[in-house]
Amino acid sequence: DPAPRPGAGPVTRPAFRLFWPVVRRNRAFPAFGAPLLAVADATVVVASDGQRDHLSRNSLPALAYLMLAEAPVRSIVGAHRIIGNHVILDLGGGTYAVYAHLRRGSLRVRAGDRVRAGQGIGRVGNSGNTTEPHLHFHLMDGPDPDAARGVPFTWRGVGVPANGETFTVVEPEERGGQSTEEQAEEQAGRPTEQQAGQPVEGRAAGS
């Protein structure tokens, strides 16, 4: 697992390059290896591992290779090759959560396991159709990513990116009745839209 060396400063995400370096190793990205937590109490329905973590595609030549060669092939094979190593949780009530692009060998759960909110399930990787290490997370109305539709949700108790920045949500008793959306507007510089749908309470890590 990547860990900062003693005395080392924070790791900065490498910028997109036009030509050089064409690719970068995954450890150059701060997200790679970050822990992922169950968003709620749930049952694991899919825990798929084994796909390699490829090098980054964050240069013009590498991005062209991804879009023109890799992506079409992955699309033909199926969604599992696009989302890479992944975990799908059954949250109950016909709602499922998918964690995609996980690091090979990092999964800590198996199909059939029961997990609690906040329990570690794996780590951020760079498997599947990706340009660099990151977590893809969404809710859906079925366990099959090829057939399911997305389900809207809201975050509680965590900051989410807005306008290219991040903000920290304080607990209700600490914010004097100020809504999460108002906090986001103040800290990120523009209003955020509250998505419809039933909020999913719990915790998640990754980006």
GROMACS .gro file of C-alpha atoms in nm:
model
  207
    1ASP     CA    1   0.000   0.000   0.000
    2PRO     CA    2   0.132   0.345  -0.082
    3ALA     CA    3   0.229   0.544   0.224
    4PRO     CA    4   0.406   0.879   0.247
    5ARG     CA    5   0.766   0.862   0.359
    6PRO     CA    6   0.846   1.017   0.698
    7GLY     CA    7   0.888   1.389   0.653
    8ALA     CA    8   0.750   1.383   0.299
    9GLY     CA    9   0.499   1.648   0.200
   10PRO     CA   10   0.153   1.584   0.056
   11VAL     CA   11   0.137   1.399  -0.275
   12THR     CA   12   0.005   1.609  -0.563
   13ARG     CA   13  -0.192   1.459  -0.849
   14PRO     CA   14   0.017   1.468  -1.169
   15ALA     CA   15  -0.116   1.710  -1.429
   16PHE     CA   16  -0.233   1.607  -1.774
   17ARG     CA   17   0.051   1.628  -2.027
   18LEU     CA   18   0.032   1.678  -2.401
   19PHE     CA   19   0.312   1.438  -2.489
   20TRP     CA   20   0.561   1.354  -2.213
   21PRO     CA   21   0.559   1.159  -1.995
   22VAL     CA   22   0.322   0.944  -2.195
   23VAL     CA   23   0.222   0.734  -1.893
   24ARG     CA   24   0.286   0.736  -1.519
   25ARG     CA   25   0.297   0.465  -1.258
   26ASN     CA   26  -0.005   0.441  -1.031
   27ARG     CA   27   0.189   0.527  -0.716
   28ALA     CA   28   0.236   0.879  -0.854
   29PHE     CA   29  -0.134   0.943  -0.787
   30PRO     CA   30  -0.248   1.013  -0.429
   31ALA     CA   31  -0.579   0.827  -0.477
   32PHE     CA   32  -0.413   0.495  -0.558
   33GLY     CA   33  -0.450   0.258  -0.264
   34ALA     CA   34  -0.688   0.481  -0.067
   35PRO     CA   35  -0.926   0.274   0.150
   36LEU     CA   36  -1.288   0.227   0.046
   37LEU     CA   37  -1.566   0.190   0.301
   38ALA     CA   38  -1.914   0.042   0.281
   39VAL     CA   39  -2.164   0.323   0.233
   40ALA     CA   40  -2.427   0.145   0.445
   41ASP     CA   41  -2.514  -0.187   0.605
   42ALA     CA   42  -2.539  -0.423   0.309
   43THR     CA   43  -2.486  -0.766   0.157
   44VAL     CA   44  -2.209  -0.819  -0.097
   45VAL     CA   45  -2.355  -0.959  -0.420
   46VAL     CA   46  -2.047  -0.924  -0.643
   47ALA     CA   47  -1.678  -0.906  -0.553
   48SER     CA   48  -1.480  -0.921  -0.877
   49ASP     CA   49  -1.098  -0.914  -0.867
   50GLY     CA   50  -0.808  -1.013  -1.093
   51GLN     CA   51  -0.791  -0.737  -1.354
   52ARG     CA   52  -0.457  -0.558  -1.363
   53ASP     CA   53  -0.399  -0.196  -1.263
   54HIS     CA   54  -0.267  -0.045  -1.586
   55LEU     CA   55  -0.048   0.264  -1.621
   56SER     CA   56  -0.210   0.607  -1.640
   57ARG     CA   57  -0.361   0.744  -1.958
   58ASN     CA   58  -0.319   1.112  -1.870
   59SER     CA   59  -0.133   1.235  -2.177
   60LEU     CA   60  -0.261   1.302  -2.527
   61PRO     CA   61  -0.108   0.989  -2.686
   62ALA     CA   62  -0.218   0.765  -2.398
   63LEU     CA   63  -0.570   0.911  -2.398
   64ALA     CA   64  -0.597   0.853  -2.772
   65TYR     CA   65  -0.491   0.491  -2.720
   66LEU     CA   66  -0.756   0.451  -2.449
   67MET     CA   67  -1.037   0.601  -2.657
   68LEU     CA   68  -0.950   0.443  -2.992
   69ALA     CA   69  -0.822   0.100  -2.890
   70GLU     CA   70  -0.895   0.001  -2.531
   71ALA     CA   71  -1.243   0.145  -2.478
   72PRO     CA   72  -1.409  -0.010  -2.787
   73VAL     CA   73  -1.275  -0.355  -2.701
   74ARG     CA   74  -1.387  -0.325  -2.338
   75SER     CA   75  -1.733  -0.213  -2.449
   76ILE     CA   76  -1.772  -0.520  -2.669
   77VAL     CA   77  -1.665  -0.759  -2.394
   78GLY     CA   78  -1.906  -0.611  -2.139
   79ALA     CA   79  -1.949  -0.378  -1.844
   80HIS     CA   80  -1.722  -0.584  -1.617
   81ARG     CA   81  -1.425  -0.494  -1.837
   82ILE     CA   82  -1.517  -0.126  -1.825
   83ILE     CA   83  -1.561  -0.101  -1.448
   84GLY     CA   84  -1.261  -0.324  -1.376
   85ASN     CA   85  -1.230  -0.485  -1.034
   86HIS     CA   86  -1.547  -0.400  -0.849
   87VAL     CA   87  -1.777  -0.462  -0.556
   88ILE     CA   88  -2.156  -0.445  -0.569
   89LEU     CA   89  -2.354  -0.411  -0.246
   90ASP     CA   90  -2.723  -0.486  -0.196
   91LEU     CA   91  -2.847  -0.201   0.025
   92GLY     CA   92  -3.201  -0.338   0.041
   93GLY     CA   93  -3.521  -0.198  -0.103
   94GLY     CA   94  -3.407  -0.266  -0.458
   95THR     CA   95  -3.103  -0.038  -0.437
   96TYR     CA   96  -2.747  -0.147  -0.512
   97ALA     CA   97  -2.413   0.033  -0.478
   98VAL     CA   98  -2.121  -0.027  -0.713
   99TYR     CA   99  -1.757   0.053  -0.640
  100ALA     CA  100  -1.552   0.038  -0.962
  101HIS     CA  101  -1.185   0.043  -1.073
  102LEU     CA  102  -1.058  -0.118  -0.750
  103ARG     CA  103  -0.698  -0.217  -0.695
  104ARG     CA  104  -0.617  -0.577  -0.784
  105GLY     CA  105  -0.576  -0.794  -0.476
  106SER     CA  106  -0.722  -0.533  -0.239
  107LEU     CA  107  -1.075  -0.669  -0.199
  108ARG     CA  108  -1.157  -0.758   0.161
  109VAL     CA  109  -1.502  -0.904   0.098
  110ARG     CA  110  -1.659  -1.190  -0.094
  111ALA     CA  111  -2.003  -1.245  -0.243
  112GLY     CA  112  -2.247  -1.329   0.035
  113ASP     CA  113  -2.063  -1.136   0.305
  114ARG     CA  114  -2.260  -0.902   0.528
  115VAL     CA  115  -2.092  -0.564   0.581
  116ARG     CA  116  -2.156  -0.274   0.815
  117ALA     CA  117  -2.151   0.096   0.726
  118GLY     CA  118  -1.792   0.217   0.735
  119GLN     CA  119  -1.638  -0.130   0.701
  120GLY     CA  120  -1.336  -0.155   0.469
  121ILE     CA  121  -1.414  -0.337   0.144
  122GLY     CA  122  -1.111  -0.264  -0.076
  123ARG     CA  123  -0.883   0.008  -0.212
  124VAL     CA  124  -0.883   0.256  -0.498
  125GLY     CA  125  -0.713   0.119  -0.808
  126ASN     CA  126  -0.672   0.179  -1.179
  127SER     CA  127  -0.839  -0.125  -1.334
  128GLY     CA  128  -1.083  -0.117  -1.622
  129ASN     CA  129  -1.156   0.178  -1.852
  130THR     CA  130  -0.972   0.453  -1.665
  131THR     CA  131  -0.729   0.735  -1.732
  132GLU     CA  132  -0.585   0.737  -1.380
  133PRO     CA  133  -0.650   0.587  -1.033
  134HIS     CA  134  -0.989   0.690  -0.897
  135LEU     CA  135  -1.311   0.550  -0.755
  136HIS     CA  136  -1.629   0.535  -0.959
  137PHE     CA  137  -1.929   0.501  -0.728
  138HIS     CA  138  -2.298   0.507  -0.804
  139LEU     CA  139  -2.630   0.359  -0.694
  140MET     CA  140  -2.848   0.156  -0.928
  141ASP     CA  141  -3.181  -0.026  -0.926
  142GLY     CA  142  -3.040  -0.374  -0.995
  143PRO     CA  143  -2.727  -0.584  -0.947
  144ASP     CA  144  -2.632  -0.596  -1.318
  145PRO     CA  145  -2.445  -0.284  -1.438
  146ASP     CA  146  -2.531  -0.372  -1.799
  147ALA     CA  147  -2.905  -0.352  -1.732
  148ALA     CA  148  -2.957  -0.138  -1.420
  149ARG     CA  149  -3.056   0.229  -1.411
  150GLY     CA  150  -2.893   0.489  -1.189
  151VAL     CA  151  -3.055   0.590  -0.860
  152PRO     CA  152  -3.009   0.949  -0.731
  153PHE     CA  153  -2.871   0.999  -0.381
  154THR     CA  154  -2.739   1.266  -0.146
  155TRP     CA  155  -2.428   1.272   0.072
  156ARG     CA  156  -2.447   1.318   0.447
  157GLY     CA  157  -2.161   1.403   0.679
  158VAL     CA  158  -1.889   1.430   0.412
  159GLY     CA  159  -1.761   1.691   0.170
  160VAL     CA  160  -1.802   1.639  -0.203
  161PRO     CA  161  -1.631   1.816  -0.494
  162ALA     CA  162  -1.805   2.130  -0.614
  163ASN     CA  163  -1.670   2.377  -0.868
  164GLY     CA  164  -1.335   2.202  -0.867
  165GLU     CA  165  -1.290   2.242  -0.493
  166THR     CA  166  -1.368   2.038  -0.184
  167PHE     CA  167  -1.552   2.144   0.127
  168THR     CA  168  -1.612   1.997   0.471
  169VAL     CA  169  -1.964   1.949   0.604
  170VAL     CA  170  -2.005   2.016   0.974
  171GLU     CA  171  -2.266   1.844   1.187
  172PRO     CA  172  -2.612   2.011   1.211
  173GLU     CA  173  -2.562   2.122   1.570
  174GLU     CA  174  -2.240   2.297   1.471
  175ARG     CA  175  -2.371   2.487   1.168
  176GLY     CA  176  -2.662   2.667   1.333
  177GLY     CA  177  -2.925   2.528   1.102
  178GLN     CA  178  -2.732   2.603   0.784
  179SER     CA  179  -2.804   2.352   0.511
  180THR     CA  180  -2.542   2.143   0.337
  181GLU     CA  181  -2.622   2.320   0.010
  182GLU     CA  182  -2.566   2.662   0.171
  183GLN     CA  183  -2.232   2.545   0.307
  184ALA     CA  184  -2.129   2.423  -0.036
  185GLU     CA  185  -2.225   2.756  -0.193
  186GLU     CA  186  -2.017   2.947   0.060
  187GLN     CA  187  -1.710   2.724   0.040
  188ALA     CA  188  -1.706   2.627  -0.327
  189GLY     CA  189  -1.826   2.953  -0.479
  190ARG     CA  190  -2.148   2.845  -0.647
  191PRO     CA  191  -2.480   2.682  -0.553
  192THR     CA  192  -2.503   2.305  -0.555
  193GLU     CA  193  -2.811   2.116  -0.660
  194GLN     CA  194  -2.965   1.873  -0.418
  195GLN     CA  195  -3.046   1.556  -0.600
  196ALA     CA  196  -3.383   1.396  -0.561
  197GLY     CA  197  -3.431   1.055  -0.416
  198GLN     CA  198  -3.393   0.893  -0.081
  199PRO     CA  199  -3.058   0.975   0.085
  200VAL     CA  200  -2.829   0.686   0.169
  201GLU     CA  201  -2.677   0.732   0.511
  202GLY     CA  202  -2.336   0.592   0.592
  203ARG     CA  203  -1.975   0.660   0.510
  204ALA     CA  204  -1.763   0.626   0.202
  205ALA     CA  205  -1.403   0.702   0.121
  206GLY     CA  206  -1.230   0.766  -0.206
  207SER     CA  207  -1.276   1.002  -0.488
   0.00000   0.00000   0.00000
